[in-house]
Amino acid sequence: MAEPKKINLALQGGGAHGAFTWGVLDWFLEDSRFCIDAITGTSAGAMNAVVLASGLQAGGEDGARERLEAFWREVSNEARFSPIKRSPIDVFLGQWSLDYSPSYLYFDVLSRFASPYEFNPLNINPLRDVVGRMVDFDKVHACRNLKLFIAATNVFTGKIRVFSQKEVTLDAVMASACLPQLYQAVEIDGEPYWDGGYMGNPPLYPLFYETDTPDVVLIQINPVERREVPKSAREIVNRLNEITFNSTLLRELRAIDFVTRLIEEGKLSREDYMKVHLHRISASELKPLQASSKMNAEWAFLTELRDIGRKTAKDWLDRHFDDIGKRSTIDLKQEFS
């Protein structure tokens, strides 16, 4: 039997849409042709990463798959007590969005005029309790078969902070997922942090400096391009958020393209610089989803996203398995033209 191919994974954040990433991870863990060398993640991507690492250390690939399912089921169970749910109109229309939900609309307006220090002075975050229950961070630290990197944004400096494996704690994961309109900044070692997506969604550079695996698979859940002009106030805000959360990723991709061209032209030594093989797994089914659906944690929605993720991963591997270890499957020049 051939030796498993080593890959690195880069996991974007995106709220409930992170269940798509769960599906992709589930397929990769099921496929014995692969070995995951390292993961970098932000927000929901960070949560998927630590849950996987904890399960992997406890019970191997099967343990990681079981832990991921248990985590997302627990997220859904916790959401049953949330007042923010789909409206009867959304349910009738078969939409997963919360755009007609009175509670969602109320909270959306409130978050524009009041800060979480005002409307949530006790800093209650049920998701923190879920992560704390579902992740054994001692096992995360002990997981030698996987390198882990979690990103957050330092509020004071505006710079990215990447927490390496031994530094990953519950606070670090919650900092990585801390949207400032919803949650109070997470303080770590006297420094406040917000969502890592502002400065890296996710950061790729730790995979180049800390591993010798050239193949990076980006699991992308936030679309870079949309071919329609947003018209409503909510659509404009949502598109601005997408652009902001993708901007640092695009800069890193440009840097990868630049270094790759220098290596190919013989201007940089292959002995000193690693030529990165970049890949991307994304699904067209995510693009039509409204941004409000990122707050929809209904089990039927999460499992639908999981199934889309599994199918997308399978289809991608059927097309590109032979490319892994040999070449990129993203044309970066086309990305920026």
Coordinates of C-alpha atoms in Angstrom, one line a residue:
M1 CA 0.0 0.0 0.0
A2 CA 1.3 3.4 -0.9
E3 CA 2.4 5.8 1.8
P4 CA -0.3 8.4 2.7
K5 CA 0.1 11.8 1.1
K6 CA 0.9 14.6 3.5
I7 CA -1.2 17.7 3.3
N8 CA -1.7 20.9 5.3
L9 CA -5.2 22.3 5.8
A10 CA -6.2 26.0 6.1
L11 CA -9.7 26.4 7.6
Q12 CA -11.7 29.6 7.1
G13 CA -14.2 31.0 9.7
G14 CA -17.8 31.6 8.9
G15 CA -20.1 30.7 11.8
A16 CA -22.5 27.9 11.1
H17 CA -21.1 27.6 7.6
G18 CA -18.2 25.9 9.3
A19 CA -20.3 22.8 9.2
F20 CA -19.3 22.6 5.5
T21 CA -15.7 22.4 6.7
W22 CA -16.7 19.6 9.1
G23 CA -17.9 17.6 6.1
V24 CA -14.7 18.1 4.2
L25 CA -12.6 17.1 7.3
D26 CA -14.9 14.1 7.8
W27 CA -14.1 12.9 4.3
F28 CA -10.4 13.5 4.6
L29 CA -10.3 11.6 7.9
E30 CA -12.2 8.7 6.3
D31 CA -9.8 8.6 3.3
S32 CA -6.8 6.6 4.4
R33 CA -4.7 8.0 1.5
F34 CA -4.0 11.1 3.4
C35 CA -2.1 12.3 6.5
I36 CA -2.8 15.8 7.8
D37 CA 0.5 17.3 8.8
A38 CA -0.8 20.7 10.1
I39 CA -3.9 22.9 10.3
T40 CA -4.2 26.6 10.5
G41 CA -7.6 28.0 11.4
T42 CA -9.7 31.0 12.3
S43 CA -13.0 31.4 14.1
A44 CA -15.2 28.4 13.2
G45 CA -12.1 27.0 11.5
A46 CA -10.2 27.2 14.8
M47 CA -13.0 25.3 16.5
N48 CA -13.0 22.6 13.9
A49 CA -9.2 22.4 14.3
V50 CA -9.1 21.9 18.0
V51 CA -12.0 19.5 18.1
L52 CA -10.3 17.4 15.4
A53 CA -6.9 17.5 17.3
S54 CA -8.6 16.5 20.6
G55 CA -10.5 13.6 19.0
L56 CA -7.4 12.5 17.0
Q57 CA -5.3 12.2 20.1
A58 CA -8.1 10.3 22.0
G59 CA -9.1 7.9 19.3
G60 CA -7.3 8.4 16.0
E61 CA -9.1 9.3 12.8
D62 CA -12.4 7.6 13.9
G63 CA -12.1 9.4 17.2
A64 CA -11.7 12.8 15.4
R65 CA -14.7 12.1 13.2
E66 CA -16.9 11.2 16.2
R67 CA -15.7 14.2 18.1
L68 CA -16.5 16.6 15.2
E69 CA -20.0 15.3 14.9
A70 CA -20.5 15.5 18.7
F71 CA -19.3 19.1 18.7
W72 CA -21.6 20.3 16.0
R73 CA -24.6 18.4 17.5
E74 CA -23.8 20.1 20.8
V75 CA -23.7 23.5 19.0
S76 CA -27.2 22.7 17.6
N77 CA -28.5 21.6 20.9
E78 CA -27.3 24.8 22.6
A79 CA -29.0 26.9 19.8
R80 CA -32.4 25.4 20.7
F81 CA -32.5 27.8 23.6
S82 CA -31.6 30.9 21.5
P83 CA -34.4 33.4 20.8
I84 CA -32.8 33.9 17.3
K85 CA -34.5 31.4 15.1
R86 CA -36.0 31.2 11.6
S87 CA -39.3 32.9 11.1
P88 CA -42.4 31.0 9.8
I89 CA -41.8 32.9 6.5
D90 CA -38.3 31.5 6.2
V91 CA -39.5 28.0 7.1
F92 CA -42.3 28.2 4.6
L93 CA -40.0 29.4 1.8
G94 CA -37.5 26.7 2.6
Q95 CA -34.8 29.3 3.3
W96 CA -32.1 28.7 5.9
S97 CA -31.6 32.5 6.4
L98 CA -32.9 34.5 9.4
D99 CA -33.7 37.5 7.3
Y100 CA -37.4 37.6 8.3
S101 CA -36.8 36.6 12.0
P102 CA -38.0 39.4 14.3
S103 CA -35.5 38.5 17.0
Y104 CA -32.6 38.4 14.5
L105 CA -33.6 41.8 13.0
Y106 CA -33.9 43.3 16.5
F107 CA -30.5 42.0 17.5
D108 CA -29.0 43.2 14.2
V109 CA -30.2 46.7 14.8
L110 CA -29.2 46.6 18.5
S111 CA -25.7 45.6 17.6
R112 CA -25.3 48.8 15.5
F113 CA -26.2 51.1 18.3
A114 CA -25.0 49.3 21.4
S115 CA -21.8 47.4 22.2
P116 CA -21.6 43.9 23.8
Y117 CA -20.3 45.7 26.9
E118 CA -23.8 47.4 27.1
F119 CA -26.2 44.7 26.0
N120 CA -24.3 41.8 27.4
P121 CA -22.4 43.2 30.5
L122 CA -22.0 39.7 32.0
N123 CA -20.3 38.5 28.8
I124 CA -22.4 35.4 28.4
N125 CA -21.3 33.2 25.5
P126 CA -22.9 29.8 25.3
L127 CA -20.5 28.7 22.6
R128 CA -17.6 29.1 25.0
D129 CA -19.3 26.5 27.3
V130 CA -19.7 24.2 24.3
V131 CA -16.1 24.4 23.3
G132 CA -15.0 24.0 26.9
R133 CA -17.1 20.8 27.2
M134 CA -16.2 19.2 23.9
V135 CA -12.4 19.9 23.7
D136 CA -9.8 18.4 25.9
F137 CA -7.0 20.9 25.6
D138 CA -4.5 18.7 27.3
K139 CA -5.1 16.2 24.4
V140 CA -4.7 19.1 21.9
H141 CA -1.3 19.9 23.4
A142 CA -0.3 16.3 23.4
C143 CA -1.3 15.6 19.8
R144 CA 2.1 15.0 18.2
N145 CA 0.7 13.8 14.9
L146 CA -0.7 17.2 14.0
K147 CA 0.7 20.8 14.2
L148 CA -1.9 23.4 15.0
F149 CA -2.1 27.2 14.5
I150 CA -4.9 29.4 15.6
A151 CA -5.2 33.1 14.6
A152 CA -6.6 36.1 16.5
T153 CA -6.4 39.9 16.0
N154 CA -4.7 42.0 18.7
V155 CA -7.0 45.0 19.4
F156 CA -4.2 47.2 20.7
T157 CA -1.8 46.7 17.8
G158 CA -4.1 45.6 15.0
K159 CA -1.6 42.8 14.3
I160 CA -2.2 39.1 13.9
R161 CA -1.4 36.7 16.8
V162 CA -0.9 33.1 15.8
F163 CA -1.2 30.7 18.7
S164 CA 0.9 27.6 18.2
Q165 CA -0.1 24.3 19.6
K166 CA 1.1 24.6 23.1
E167 CA -0.4 28.1 23.4
V168 CA -3.9 27.0 22.2
T169 CA -6.3 27.4 25.1
L170 CA -10.0 27.9 25.4
D171 CA -9.4 31.7 25.5
A172 CA -7.3 31.5 22.4
V173 CA -10.1 29.7 20.5
M174 CA -12.7 32.2 21.7
A175 CA -10.5 35.1 20.8
S176 CA -10.2 33.7 17.3
A177 CA -14.0 33.7 17.0
C178 CA -14.6 37.0 18.8
L179 CA -16.7 39.3 16.6
P180 CA -16.6 42.7 18.3
Q181 CA -20.2 43.5 17.5
L182 CA -21.3 40.4 19.5
Y183 CA -18.8 39.7 22.1
Q184 CA -16.4 41.5 24.5
A185 CA -12.8 41.3 23.6
V186 CA -11.0 38.2 25.0
E187 CA -8.0 39.1 27.2
I188 CA -4.9 36.9 27.0
D189 CA -1.8 37.9 28.9
G190 CA -3.1 41.4 29.4
E191 CA -3.8 41.9 25.7
P192 CA -7.4 42.1 24.2
Y193 CA -8.2 40.1 21.0
W194 CA -10.9 40.0 18.4
D195 CA -11.7 37.6 15.6
G196 CA -8.7 36.4 13.7
G197 CA -10.5 36.9 10.4
Y198 CA -9.6 40.6 10.3
M199 CA -5.9 39.8 9.9
G200 CA -5.9 36.2 8.6
N201 CA -8.8 34.1 7.4
P202 CA -6.9 31.9 7.8
P203 CA -3.1 32.8 7.9
L204 CA -1.1 30.6 5.6
Y205 CA 2.5 31.5 6.5
P206 CA 2.8 29.3 9.6
L207 CA 2.4 26.3 7.3
F208 CA 5.5 27.4 5.3
Y209 CA 7.7 28.2 8.3
E210 CA 6.8 25.4 10.6
T211 CA 6.3 22.4 8.3
D212 CA 8.1 20.9 5.3
T213 CA 4.8 19.8 3.6
P214 CA 4.3 21.8 0.3
D215 CA 0.7 21.0 -0.3
V216 CA -1.8 23.4 1.3
V217 CA -5.5 22.7 0.9
L218 CA -7.6 25.9 1.6
I219 CA -11.2 25.0 2.7
Q220 CA -12.9 28.2 1.7
I221 CA -16.4 29.1 2.8
N222 CA -16.4 32.9 2.2
P223 CA -16.7 33.8 -1.5
V224 CA -14.1 36.1 -2.9
E225 CA -16.2 37.2 -5.9
R226 CA -19.8 38.2 -6.3
R227 CA -21.2 39.4 -9.6
E228 CA -24.0 41.5 -8.3
V229 CA -24.0 45.0 -6.6
P230 CA -25.4 44.9 -3.1
K231 CA -28.3 47.2 -2.8
S232 CA -29.8 47.0 0.7
A233 CA -28.0 48.2 3.8
R234 CA -27.6 44.7 5.1
E235 CA -26.2 43.4 1.8
I236 CA -23.7 46.2 1.7
V237 CA -22.5 45.4 5.3
N238 CA -22.3 41.7 4.5
R239 CA -20.3 42.3 1.3
L240 CA -17.9 44.7 3.2
N241 CA -17.4 41.9 5.7
E242 CA -16.6 39.4 3.0
I243 CA -14.1 41.7 1.4
T244 CA -12.4 42.5 4.7
F245 CA -12.2 38.9 5.8
N246 CA -10.7 37.8 2.5
S247 CA -8.3 40.7 2.1
T248 CA -5.3 39.2 4.0
L249 CA -5.8 35.8 2.4
L250 CA -5.6 37.4 -1.0
R251 CA -2.4 39.2 0.0
E252 CA -0.8 35.9 1.1
L253 CA -1.9 34.3 -2.2
R254 CA -0.2 37.1 -4.1
A255 CA 3.0 36.6 -2.1
I256 CA 2.9 32.8 -2.8
D257 CA 2.5 33.5 -6.5
F258 CA 5.4 35.9 -6.5
V259 CA 7.8 33.6 -4.7
T260 CA 6.7 30.6 -6.9
R261 CA 7.5 32.6 -10.0
L262 CA 10.9 33.6 -8.6
I263 CA 11.7 29.9 -7.8
E264 CA 10.6 28.8 -11.3
E265 CA 12.7 31.5 -12.9
G266 CA 15.7 30.4 -10.9
K267 CA 16.0 33.6 -9.0
L268 CA 15.4 31.9 -5.7
S269 CA 17.0 28.6 -4.6
R270 CA 14.8 25.6 -4.2
E271 CA 17.0 24.5 -1.4
D272 CA 16.2 27.7 0.6
Y273 CA 12.6 28.2 -0.5
M274 CA 9.8 25.7 -0.6
K275 CA 7.6 25.7 -3.7
V276 CA 4.0 25.6 -2.4
H277 CA 1.4 23.5 -4.1
L278 CA -1.8 25.4 -3.4
H279 CA -5.3 23.8 -3.6
R280 CA -8.8 25.0 -2.7
I281 CA -12.0 23.2 -1.8
S282 CA -15.2 25.4 -2.0
A283 CA -18.8 24.8 -2.9
S284 CA -21.1 26.8 -5.2
E285 CA -24.0 25.8 -2.9
L286 CA -22.6 28.2 -0.2
K287 CA -22.6 31.3 -2.4
P288 CA -26.4 31.9 -2.4
L289 CA -26.8 31.5 1.3
Q290 CA -27.5 34.8 3.1
A291 CA -25.0 36.0 5.7
S292 CA -27.7 35.6 8.4
S293 CA -27.7 31.8 7.9
K294 CA -24.2 31.8 9.6
M295 CA -26.2 32.1 12.8
N296 CA -28.6 29.3 12.0
A297 CA -27.5 26.2 14.0
E298 CA -30.5 24.0 13.3
W299 CA -29.3 20.4 13.0
A300 CA -31.0 19.9 9.6
F301 CA -29.0 22.8 8.2
L302 CA -25.7 21.8 9.8
T303 CA -26.0 18.2 8.4
E304 CA -26.9 19.5 5.0
L305 CA -23.8 21.6 5.0
R306 CA -21.8 18.6 6.2
D307 CA -23.1 16.5 3.4
I308 CA -22.2 19.2 0.9
G309 CA -18.7 19.3 2.4
R310 CA -18.3 15.5 2.1
K311 CA -19.5 15.4 -1.5
T312 CA -17.4 18.4 -2.5
A313 CA -14.3 16.9 -0.9
K314 CA -14.9 13.6 -2.7
D315 CA -15.5 15.2 -6.1
W316 CA -12.4 17.4 -5.6
L317 CA -10.2 14.4 -4.8
D318 CA -11.6 12.4 -7.7
R319 CA -10.3 15.1 -9.9
H320 CA -7.1 16.1 -8.2
F321 CA -5.7 13.3 -6.1
D322 CA -2.8 12.8 -8.5
D323 CA -1.9 16.5 -8.4
I324 CA -1.2 16.4 -4.7
G325 CA 2.5 16.4 -4.2
K326 CA 3.2 17.5 -7.8
R327 CA 1.5 20.8 -8.6
S328 CA -1.0 23.5 -7.6
T329 CA -4.6 23.2 -8.7
I330 CA -5.2 26.9 -8.3
D331 CA -4.2 29.2 -11.1
L332 CA -3.1 32.2 -9.0
K333 CA -2.4 34.4 -12.1
Q334 CA -6.0 33.9 -13.1
E335 CA -7.1 34.7 -9.5
F336 CA -5.6 38.2 -9.7
S337 CA -6.2 39.1 -13.3

